[in-house]
Amino acid sequence: MPTTPRAADLKLTGLIGTMRCSQLFTGLPTEDLALIAGFSLTLQLAKGDYLFHEGEASRGFYLVQSGAVNVHRVSATGKEQVIHVFRAGESLAEAALASLTGYPANARAVEPSTVLLIPKAPVLDLIGQRPDLALRMLGSMSAHLRVLVGMLDDLTLKDVESRLLNWLVKHGRTAAGGVIKLPGTKRVLAAELGTSSETLSRTLARLRDQKLITVGARTITVLAAPALAAQLRRNLGEG
Amino acid sequence: MPTTPRAADLKLTGLIGTMRCSQLFTGLPTEDLALIAGFSLTLQLAKGDYLFHEGEASRGFYLVQSGAVNVHRVSATGKEQVIHVFRAGESLAEAALASLTGYPANARAVEPSTVLLIPKAPVLDLIGQRPDLALRMLGSMSAHLRVLVGMLDDLTLKDVESRLLNWLVKHGRTAAGGVIKLPGTKRVLAAELGTSSETLSRTLARLRDQKLITVGARTITVLAAPALAAQLRRNLGEG
DNA sequence: CTGGCGCCTTGATGCGCGTCAAGCCCGGGC
DNA sequence: GCCCGGGCTTGACGCGCATCAAGGCGCCAG
């Protein structure tokens, strides 16, 4: 691909556009965005490609431009625990910037994705010169902390049914007509809920028999969102 | 209590001493420490006093000078999930500094404690002027992220025995002679491990029968640390 | 000393769910 | 058309653990 000045400009403005839409950089002046875009790298990832592995030294942090990136840990037993799936506009791995122990988890594209790598050294320099950027980074990391705390909450929901209800309520809010498109296979959803595909299947069947949802091949349709929430509260109440 | 210049000086130098020993501020020049100490408040807490509650607007962040502070969430079922127990030299609630949604958890002293409150506004100002302080805050928050990720790991250790072994190995390292003093009652430890006091009691009894530990009223003594680690690996291996 | 009250321990029971295993459905290759 | 493999479902079974319940033990007050 030729990199004429014109093409480079186009690429740059494209980057700046995505950065402006990201939670981390939104509202930052254009010149700062251009500066950051100037030393950032664009990565094209196929489904299944790894962005980084646990323990690797930090190369920088990442901004998802399109697609989806699954951040996860593998336990000593070889099981994969999903921490979060990052989508367009979200940034990840800021934590490794300021730490010497490398990335604390693994990241892998679950779809074909384009990701921005913002290298460590220049961004640390820039943070030194732009205190408000530092505050943004702090804010972003605190958001990630909240995600993890939320995960803890989920894991203390003992019931698989409760975790599933919680998931349905959360994802049903953002889905039009209550139709939730599954990110991948149902086994993946099961993993995200910390259970097996068999148990997920049974639990979905139970909710379907109660006319709360319908289950398609790659979709789940919420028929009665309030009833779902009510059932969730009931489960919690009797815990 | 009279606040003569001399007494104020003494108090200040005391504060600076503890700050110098903290992970967050260690290595910072004395004038910065004095500046921070100047606008910080010292709080005396009795056992059971709350530092803050979930959802409250952030007043600032905290540095434990002595004692112990339990950060936890209460689930919808009313159960208390311990996130971390902070002890002397550790800082907490940095995350709420840069976020508008207030504290994400509750904090309560589990012993009589003295805690430094570093108010939000002046420390944000200072971060603006001292970029290296911002980097420290980022580092501190990334350490907290790691703690949470570690908790996730623990929770995915399915066995209570595995979680307990993990806990014993971790705490046995820092304990002299393998004698671990329990932070509180055994029911508290059970909660920290995410189980009931009955099951904890049974599991401790099993390890005692295997001559791996001895159990006292408020202490657990590790007799064979390598054997504990071996048993943990065995549990993980067959998962 | 005696009663009451936590805390810990131990036994019995039931339930959720992980696992193995078998059958079903659907799409792709030949 | 056929076959075959992967994903999904459903059944059977066992294990770990929460729960209920009862008893022992230390502590403090009366």
Coordinates of C-alpha atoms (C1' of nucleotides) in Angstrom, one line a residue:
Chain A
M1 CA 0.0 0.0 0.0
P2 CA 1.6 3.3 -1.0
T3 CA 2.0 5.9 1.7
T4 CA 1.7 9.2 -0.1
P5 CA 1.3 12.2 2.1
R6 CA -2.3 12.3 1.1
A7 CA -2.9 8.7 2.1
A8 CA -1.1 9.3 5.4
D9 CA -3.3 12.3 6.1
L10 CA -6.4 10.2 5.4
K11 CA -5.2 7.5 7.8
L12 CA -4.5 10.1 10.4
T13 CA -7.8 11.8 10.2
G14 CA -9.5 8.4 10.4
L15 CA -7.5 7.6 13.5
I16 CA -8.4 10.9 15.1
G17 CA -12.0 10.3 14.3
T18 CA -12.0 7.0 16.2
M19 CA -10.1 8.5 19.0
R20 CA -12.5 11.3 19.3
C21 CA -15.3 8.7 19.7
S22 CA -13.4 6.7 22.4
Q23 CA -14.3 7.2 26.0
L24 CA -10.7 7.8 26.9
F25 CA -9.9 10.6 24.4
T26 CA -13.2 12.2 23.8
G27 CA -13.1 16.0 24.2
L28 CA -9.3 16.2 23.9
P29 CA -8.1 19.0 21.6
T30 CA -7.4 17.9 18.0
E31 CA -3.7 18.7 18.2
D32 CA -3.2 16.3 21.1
L33 CA -5.1 13.6 19.2
A34 CA -2.9 14.2 16.2
L35 CA 0.2 13.9 18.4
I36 CA -1.0 10.6 19.9
A37 CA -2.1 9.3 16.5
G38 CA 1.3 10.2 15.2
F39 CA 3.2 7.6 17.2
S40 CA 0.4 5.0 17.4
L41 CA 0.3 1.8 15.4
T42 CA -2.8 0.3 13.7
L43 CA -3.1 -3.5 14.0
Q44 CA -5.3 -5.7 11.9
L45 CA -6.3 -8.9 13.7
A46 CA -7.9 -12.0 12.4
K47 CA -10.3 -13.9 14.7
G48 CA -8.3 -15.7 17.2
D49 CA -5.2 -13.6 17.0
Y50 CA -3.6 -12.7 20.3
L51 CA -2.9 -9.1 21.2
F52 CA -0.8 -10.0 24.2
H53 CA -0.3 -12.8 26.7
E54 CA -0.2 -12.8 30.4
G55 CA 3.3 -11.8 31.8
E56 CA 4.6 -10.2 28.6
A57 CA 6.3 -6.9 29.1
S58 CA 3.9 -4.0 28.3
R59 CA 4.3 -2.5 24.8
G60 CA 1.7 0.1 25.4
F61 CA -2.1 0.1 25.7
Y62 CA -4.8 -0.5 23.2
L63 CA -7.9 1.2 21.7
V64 CA -10.4 -1.0 19.8
Q65 CA -11.4 0.6 16.5
S66 CA -13.6 -2.1 15.3
G67 CA -14.4 -5.7 16.2
A68 CA -14.1 -7.2 19.7
V69 CA -11.3 -8.2 22.0
N70 CA -11.7 -10.8 24.8
V71 CA -9.5 -10.2 27.8
H72 CA -9.2 -13.3 29.9
R73 CA -7.1 -15.3 32.3
V74 CA -6.4 -19.0 32.1
S75 CA -6.5 -20.7 35.5
A76 CA -4.0 -23.3 36.6
T77 CA -6.6 -25.9 35.5
G78 CA -6.5 -24.6 32.0
K79 CA -9.9 -23.0 32.2
E80 CA -10.4 -19.7 30.5
Q81 CA -12.0 -17.0 32.7
V82 CA -13.4 -14.1 30.7
I83 CA -12.7 -10.8 32.3
H84 CA -14.3 -8.5 29.7
V85 CA -15.0 -8.2 26.0
F86 CA -13.9 -4.8 24.7
R87 CA -15.6 -3.3 21.7
A88 CA -15.2 -0.3 19.5
G89 CA -14.2 2.8 21.4
E90 CA -13.0 1.0 24.5
S91 CA -9.4 1.0 25.7
L92 CA -7.6 -1.7 27.5
A93 CA -4.4 -2.6 29.2
E94 CA -3.8 0.9 30.6
A95 CA -2.9 -0.8 33.9
A96 CA 0.3 -2.4 32.4
L97 CA 1.6 1.1 31.5
A98 CA 2.6 2.0 35.0
S99 CA 3.6 -1.4 36.2
L100 CA 6.8 -3.5 35.9
T101 CA 5.2 -6.9 36.0
G102 CA 3.8 -6.9 32.4
Y103 CA 0.3 -7.6 31.3
P104 CA -1.8 -9.3 33.9
A105 CA -4.0 -11.2 31.5
N106 CA -4.4 -12.4 27.9
A107 CA -6.2 -10.6 25.1
R108 CA -7.5 -12.2 21.9
A109 CA -9.7 -11.0 19.1
V110 CA -13.0 -12.8 19.0
E111 CA -13.8 -11.2 15.6
P112 CA -11.7 -9.7 12.9
S113 CA -10.7 -6.5 14.5
T114 CA -8.6 -3.3 14.0
V115 CA -6.9 -2.1 17.1
L116 CA -4.7 0.9 17.9
L117 CA -1.5 0.2 19.8
I118 CA -0.4 3.3 21.7
P119 CA 3.2 2.7 22.6
K120 CA 4.3 3.0 26.2
A121 CA 7.2 5.4 26.2
P122 CA 5.8 8.3 24.2
V123 CA 2.4 8.1 26.0
L124 CA 4.2 8.2 29.4
D125 CA 6.1 11.2 28.2
L126 CA 2.9 12.9 27.1
I127 CA 1.2 12.2 30.4
G128 CA 4.1 14.0 32.0
Q129 CA 3.3 17.1 29.9
R130 CA -0.5 16.9 29.9
P131 CA -1.8 16.4 33.4
D132 CA -5.4 16.3 32.2
L133 CA -4.5 13.2 30.1
A134 CA -3.2 11.6 33.3
L135 CA -6.5 12.3 34.9
R136 CA -8.3 10.6 32.0
M137 CA -6.1 7.6 32.3
L138 CA -7.0 7.5 36.0
G139 CA -10.6 7.7 35.2
S140 CA -10.4 5.0 32.6
M141 CA -8.6 2.7 35.1
S142 CA -11.2 3.4 37.7
A143 CA -13.9 2.3 35.2
H144 CA -12.0 -0.9 34.7
L145 CA -11.8 -1.4 38.5
R146 CA -15.6 -1.0 38.5
V147 CA -16.0 -3.7 35.9
L148 CA -13.9 -6.1 37.9
V149 CA -15.9 -5.3 41.0
G150 CA -19.0 -5.9 39.0
M151 CA -17.7 -9.3 38.0
L152 CA -17.0 -10.1 41.6
D153 CA -20.7 -9.3 42.3
D154 CA -21.7 -11.5 39.5
L155 CA -19.6 -14.4 40.8
T156 CA -21.2 -14.1 44.2
L157 CA -24.6 -14.6 42.6
K158 CA -24.5 -18.3 43.3
D159 CA -27.2 -19.5 41.0
V160 CA -26.5 -20.0 37.3
E161 CA -30.1 -18.9 36.8
S162 CA -29.4 -15.7 38.6
R163 CA -26.2 -15.0 36.7
L164 CA -28.1 -15.7 33.4
L165 CA -31.0 -13.5 34.4
N166 CA -28.6 -10.7 35.4
W167 CA -26.9 -11.1 32.0
L168 CA -30.2 -11.0 30.1
V169 CA -31.4 -8.0 32.0
K170 CA -28.2 -6.1 31.3
H171 CA -28.0 -7.0 27.6
G172 CA -31.7 -6.7 27.0
R173 CA -31.6 -3.0 27.9
T174 CA -29.4 -2.2 25.0
A175 CA -31.1 -4.6 22.5
A176 CA -33.9 -3.4 20.2
G177 CA -37.1 -5.3 20.7
G178 CA -35.5 -7.5 23.3
V179 CA -33.7 -9.5 20.7
I180 CA -30.2 -10.2 21.9
K181 CA -27.7 -11.4 19.3
L182 CA -25.2 -13.8 20.9
P183 CA -21.6 -12.8 20.5
G184 CA -20.5 -16.3 19.6
T185 CA -21.6 -19.9 20.2
K186 CA -23.6 -20.8 23.3
R187 CA -20.6 -22.5 24.8
V188 CA -18.9 -19.1 24.8
L189 CA -21.8 -17.6 26.7
A190 CA -21.7 -20.4 29.1
A191 CA -18.0 -19.7 29.7
E192 CA -18.7 -16.0 30.3
L193 CA -21.3 -17.0 32.9
G194 CA -18.8 -19.4 34.4
T195 CA -20.8 -22.6 33.8
S196 CA -21.0 -25.4 31.3
S197 CA -23.0 -25.5 28.0
E198 CA -25.2 -28.2 29.4
T199 CA -26.3 -26.3 32.4
L200 CA -26.8 -23.2 30.3
S201 CA -29.0 -25.2 27.9
R202 CA -31.1 -26.5 30.8
T203 CA -31.5 -23.0 32.3
L204 CA -32.5 -21.5 29.0
A205 CA -35.0 -24.2 28.6
R206 CA -36.5 -23.5 32.0
L207 CA -36.9 -19.8 31.2
R208 CA -38.4 -20.7 27.8
D209 CA -40.9 -23.0 29.4
Q210 CA -41.9 -20.1 31.7
K211 CA -42.5 -18.0 28.6
L212 CA -40.0 -15.5 29.7
I213 CA -37.8 -15.8 26.6
T214 CA -37.5 -17.6 23.3
V215 CA -34.3 -19.1 22.2
G216 CA -33.0 -19.1 18.6
A217 CA -29.8 -20.5 17.1
R218 CA -27.8 -17.3 17.6
T219 CA -30.3 -15.1 19.4
I220 CA -32.3 -14.9 22.6
T221 CA -35.5 -12.9 22.6
V222 CA -36.7 -11.3 25.9
L223 CA -40.4 -11.6 26.1
A224 CA -41.0 -10.1 29.5
A225 CA -38.2 -8.0 30.8
P226 CA -40.0 -7.0 34.0
A227 CA -40.7 -10.6 34.8
L228 CA -37.1 -11.5 34.3
A229 CA -36.0 -8.7 36.7
A230 CA -38.7 -9.9 39.1
Q231 CA -37.4 -13.5 39.0
L232 CA -33.9 -12.2 39.6
R233 CA -35.0 -10.3 42.6
R234 CA -36.9 -13.3 43.9
N235 CA -33.7 -15.4 43.5
L236 CA -31.7 -12.9 45.4
G237 CA -34.3 -12.4 48.1
E238 CA -34.4 -16.0 49.1
G239 CA -30.6 -16.3 49.1
Chain B
M1 CA -5.7 19.3 72.3
P2 CA -3.5 22.4 71.9
T3 CA -2.0 23.0 68.5
T4 CA 1.1 24.9 69.3
P5 CA 3.5 25.4 66.4
R6 CA 5.7 22.8 67.9
A7 CA 2.9 20.2 68.2
A8 CA 1.9 20.9 64.6
D9 CA 5.4 20.3 63.5
L10 CA 5.6 17.0 65.4
K11 CA 2.4 15.9 63.8
L12 CA 3.6 16.9 60.4
T13 CA 6.9 15.0 60.7
G14 CA 5.0 12.0 61.9
L15 CA 2.7 12.1 58.9
I16 CA 5.7 12.5 56.6
G17 CA 7.3 9.5 58.1
T18 CA 4.4 7.3 57.5
M19 CA 3.9 8.7 54.0
R20 CA 7.5 7.9 53.2
C21 CA 7.0 4.3 54.2
S22 CA 3.9 4.0 52.0
Q23 CA 4.0 2.3 48.7
L24 CA 2.4 5.2 47.0
F25 CA 4.6 8.0 48.2
T26 CA 7.9 6.3 48.9
G27 CA 10.8 8.1 47.3
L28 CA 8.9 11.4 46.8
P29 CA 10.9 14.5 47.8
T30 CA 10.2 15.8 51.3
E31 CA 8.8 19.1 50.2
D32 CA 6.1 17.3 48.2
L33 CA 5.3 15.1 51.2
A34 CA 5.0 18.2 53.4
L35 CA 2.7 19.7 50.9
I36 CA 0.4 16.7 50.9
A37 CA 0.6 16.3 54.6
G38 CA -0.4 19.9 54.9
F39 CA -3.8 19.5 53.5
S40 CA -4.5 15.9 54.7
L41 CA -6.6 14.9 57.7
T42 CA -5.9 12.3 60.3
L43 CA -8.8 10.2 61.3
Q44 CA -9.0 8.0 64.4
L45 CA -11.3 5.0 63.9
A46 CA -12.7 2.6 66.4
K47 CA -13.2 -1.0 65.3
G48 CA -16.3 -1.1 63.2
D49 CA -16.3 2.5 62.2
Y50 CA -17.0 3.1 58.5
L51 CA -14.6 5.1 56.4
F52 CA -17.1 5.4 53.5
H53 CA -20.1 3.6 52.0
E54 CA -20.8 2.5 48.5
G55 CA -22.2 5.3 46.3
E56 CA -21.1 8.2 48.5
A57 CA -19.4 11.0 46.6
S58 CA -15.6 10.8 46.9
R59 CA -14.0 13.0 49.6
G60 CA -10.5 11.8 48.6
F61 CA -8.4 8.8 49.0
Y62 CA -7.0 7.2 52.1
L63 CA -3.7 6.0 53.5
V64 CA -3.7 3.5 56.4
Q65 CA -1.3 4.6 59.1
S66 CA -2.0 1.9 61.5
G67 CA -4.7 -0.8 62.0
A68 CA -6.6 -2.5 59.2
V69 CA -9.4 -1.4 56.9
N70 CA -11.7 -3.9 55.2
V71 CA -13.0 -2.9 51.8
H72 CA -16.1 -4.9 50.8
R73 CA -19.3 -4.9 48.9
V74 CA -22.6 -6.2 50.1
S75 CA -24.5 -8.2 47.6
A76 CA -28.3 -7.9 47.0
T77 CA -28.7 -10.9 49.3
G78 CA -27.0 -8.9 52.1
K79 CA -23.9 -11.0 52.1
E80 CA -20.6 -9.2 52.6
Q81 CA -17.9 -9.9 50.0
V82 CA -14.5 -8.9 51.2
I83 CA -12.4 -7.3 48.4
H84 CA -9.3 -6.6 50.3
V85 CA -8.0 -5.8 53.8
F86 CA -5.7 -2.8 53.7
R87 CA -3.0 -2.4 56.4
A88 CA -0.3 0.1 57.4
G89 CA 1.3 1.8 54.4
E90 CA -1.4 0.9 51.9
S91 CA -3.6 3.4 50.1
L92 CA -7.2 2.9 49.0
A93 CA -10.0 4.5 47.1
E94 CA -7.8 6.2 44.5
A95 CA -10.2 5.0 41.9
A96 CA -13.0 7.3 43.2
L97 CA -10.7 10.3 42.7
A98 CA -11.2 10.4 39.0
S99 CA -14.7 9.2 38.8
L100 CA -18.1 10.8 39.2
T101 CA -20.0 7.8 40.5
G102 CA -18.6 7.9 44.0
Y103 CA -17.1 5.1 46.0
P104 CA -17.7 1.7 44.5
A105 CA -17.5 -0.2 47.7
N106 CA -17.7 0.1 51.5
A107 CA -14.7 0.5 53.9
R108 CA -14.8 -0.3 57.6
A109 CA -12.0 -0.5 60.2
V110 CA -11.7 -4.0 61.5
E111 CA -9.3 -2.8 64.3
P112 CA -8.8 0.5 65.9
S113 CA -7.0 2.4 63.2
T114 CA -5.6 5.7 62.2
V115 CA -6.1 6.7 58.6
L116 CA -5.0 9.6 56.5
L117 CA -7.6 11.3 54.4
I118 CA -6.1 13.0 51.4
P119 CA -8.8 15.3 50.1
K120 CA -9.8 15.1 46.5
A121 CA -9.5 18.7 45.2
P122 CA -6.0 19.6 46.3
V123 CA -4.6 16.2 45.3
L124 CA -6.0 16.5 41.9
D125 CA -4.4 20.0 41.6
L126 CA -1.1 18.6 42.7
I127 CA -1.3 15.8 40.2
G128 CA -1.7 18.5 37.6
Q129 CA 1.6 20.0 38.6
R130 CA 3.5 16.9 39.4
P131 CA 3.2 14.4 36.6
D132 CA 5.3 11.8 38.4
L133 CA 2.7 11.7 41.1
A134 CA 0.2 10.9 38.4
L135 CA 2.3 8.0 37.3
R136 CA 2.5 6.8 40.9
M137 CA -1.3 6.9 41.2
L138 CA -1.6 5.0 37.9
G139 CA 0.8 2.4 39.3
S140 CA -1.1 2.2 42.5
M141 CA -4.3 1.6 40.7
S142 CA -2.8 -1.0 38.5
A143 CA -1.7 -2.8 41.6
H144 CA -5.3 -2.7 42.8
L145 CA -6.5 -4.1 39.5
R146 CA -4.1 -6.9 40.0
V147 CA -5.5 -7.6 43.4
L148 CA -9.0 -7.8 41.9
V149 CA -7.8 -10.1 39.1
G150 CA -6.2 -12.3 41.7
M151 CA -9.5 -12.4 43.5
L152 CA -11.2 -13.6 40.3
D153 CA -8.6 -16.3 40.1
D154 CA -9.3 -17.3 43.6
L155 CA -13.0 -17.5 43.1
T156 CA -12.5 -19.7 40.1
L157 CA -10.6 -22.1 42.3
K158 CA -13.7 -24.2 42.8
D159 CA -12.7 -26.2 45.8
V160 CA -13.0 -24.6 49.2
E161 CA -9.9 -26.7 50.1
S162 CA -8.0 -25.2 47.2
R163 CA -9.0 -21.6 48.2
L164 CA -8.0 -22.3 51.7
L165 CA -4.6 -23.9 50.7
N166 CA -4.0 -20.9 48.5
W167 CA -4.8 -18.5 51.3
L168 CA -2.5 -20.4 53.7
V169 CA 0.4 -20.5 51.3
K170 CA 0.1 -16.8 50.6
H171 CA -0.2 -15.8 54.2
G172 CA 2.3 -18.4 55.5
R173 CA 5.1 -16.7 53.5
T174 CA 4.9 -13.5 55.4
A175 CA 4.3 -15.1 58.8
A176 CA 7.2 -15.9 61.1
G177 CA 7.5 -19.6 62.1
G178 CA 4.4 -20.4 60.0
V179 CA 2.2 -19.0 62.7
I180 CA -0.6 -17.1 61.0
K181 CA -2.7 -14.8 63.3
L182 CA -6.3 -14.6 62.1
P183 CA -7.5 -11.1 61.4
G184 CA -10.8 -11.7 63.1
T185 CA -13.1 -14.6 64.0
K186 CA -13.1 -17.7 61.8
R187 CA -16.5 -16.8 60.4
V188 CA -14.7 -13.7 58.9
L189 CA -12.1 -15.9 57.3
A190 CA -14.9 -18.1 55.9
A191 CA -16.5 -15.1 54.4
E192 CA -13.2 -14.0 52.8
L193 CA -12.9 -17.4 51.3
G194 CA -16.5 -17.3 50.1
T195 CA -17.8 -20.2 52.2
S196 CA -19.6 -20.9 55.4
S197 CA -18.0 -21.3 58.8
E198 CA -19.1 -24.9 59.0
T199 CA -17.3 -25.9 55.8
L200 CA -14.2 -24.0 56.8
S201 CA -14.2 -25.8 60.1
R202 CA -14.5 -29.2 58.3
T203 CA -11.7 -28.3 55.8
L204 CA -9.4 -27.1 58.6
A205 CA -10.1 -30.3 60.5
R206 CA -9.2 -32.4 57.4
L207 CA -5.8 -30.5 57.0
R208 CA -5.2 -30.9 60.7
D209 CA -5.8 -34.7 60.5
Q210 CA -3.2 -34.8 57.7
K211 CA -0.7 -33.1 60.0
L212 CA -0.3 -30.2 57.6
I213 CA -1.4 -27.5 60.1
T214 CA -2.5 -27.0 63.7
V215 CA -5.4 -24.9 64.5
G216 CA -5.7 -22.6 67.5
A217 CA -8.4 -20.2 68.7
R218 CA -7.1 -17.2 66.8
T219 CA -4.1 -18.7 65.0
I220 CA -3.3 -21.3 62.3
T221 CA 0.2 -22.8 62.3
V222 CA 1.6 -24.1 59.1
L223 CA 3.6 -27.3 59.8
A224 CA 4.6 -28.2 56.3
A225 CA 4.4 -25.4 53.8
P226 CA 5.8 -27.4 50.9
A227 CA 3.2 -30.1 51.5
L228 CA 0.5 -27.5 51.4
A229 CA 1.7 -26.2 48.1
A230 CA 2.0 -29.7 46.8
Q231 CA -1.6 -30.5 47.8
L232 CA -2.8 -27.3 46.2
R233 CA -1.0 -28.2 42.9
R234 CA -2.6 -31.7 43.1
N235 CA -6.0 -30.2 43.5
L236 CA -5.4 -27.9 40.5
G237 CA -4.0 -30.7 38.4
E238 CA -7.0 -32.9 38.7
G239 CA -9.4 -30.1 38.0
Chain C
dC1 C1' -21.6 -21.6 91.1
dT2 C1' -24.9 -21.0 87.5
dG3 C1' -27.2 -19.3 83.7
dG4 C1' -26.9 -17.3 79.2
dC5 C1' -24.6 -16.3 75.0
dG6 C1' -21.3 -16.5 71.2
dC7 C1' -18.2 -19.3 68.7
dC8 C1' -16.7 -23.5 67.0
dT9 C1' -17.5 -28.2 65.8
dT10 C1' -19.8 -32.3 64.0
dG11 C1' -23.7 -35.0 61.9
dA12 C1' -27.6 -35.5 58.6
dT13 C1' -29.9 -34.0 54.6
dG14 C1' -31.0 -31.8 50.3
dC15 C1' -29.8 -29.2 46.1
dG16 C1' -27.2 -27.3 42.4
dC17 C1' -24.3 -28.3 38.9
dG18 C1' -20.4 -30.6 36.7
dT19 C1' -19.6 -34.6 34.1
dC20 C1' -20.4 -38.7 31.2
dA21 C1' -23.2 -40.4 27.7
dA22 C1' -26.6 -40.8 24.3
dG23 C1' -29.6 -38.9 20.8
dC24 C1' -31.0 -34.9 17.7
dC25 C1' -30.5 -31.4 14.2
dC26 C1' -28.1 -29.1 10.6
dG27 C1' -24.6 -28.0 7.2
dG28 C1' -20.7 -29.4 4.2
dG29 C1' -18.2 -32.7 1.4
dC30 C1' -18.4 -36.4 -1.8
Chain D
dG1 C1' -28.6 -38.9 -2.5
dC2 C1' -25.4 -40.3 1.5
dC3 C1' -22.3 -39.7 5.4
dC4 C1' -20.0 -37.3 8.9
dG5 C1' -18.8 -33.8 12.4
dG6 C1' -20.0 -30.1 15.5
dG7 C1' -23.2 -27.7 18.2
dC8 C1' -27.2 -28.3 21.0
dT9 C1' -30.3 -30.8 24.0
dT10 C1' -31.7 -34.2 27.5
dG11 C1' -31.1 -37.9 30.9
dA12 C1' -28.5 -40.2 34.8
dC13 C1' -25.3 -39.9 38.4
dG14 C1' -22.1 -38.3 41.9
dC15 C1' -19.7 -34.7 44.5
dG16 C1' -19.2 -30.5 47.0
dC17 C1' -21.2 -27.6 49.8
dA18 C1' -25.0 -24.8 52.1
dT19 C1' -28.2 -25.5 55.5
dC20 C1' -30.5 -27.1 59.6
dA21 C1' -29.8 -28.9 64.0
dA22 C1' -27.6 -30.3 68.2
dG23 C1' -23.9 -30.5 71.4
dG24 C1' -19.3 -28.8 73.5
dC25 C1' -16.6 -25.0 75.2
dG26 C1' -15.1 -20.5 76.9
dC27 C1' -16.6 -16.1 78.7
dC28 C1' -19.0 -12.7 81.4
dA29 C1' -22.8 -11.2 84.6
dG30 C1' -25.5 -12.1 88.1

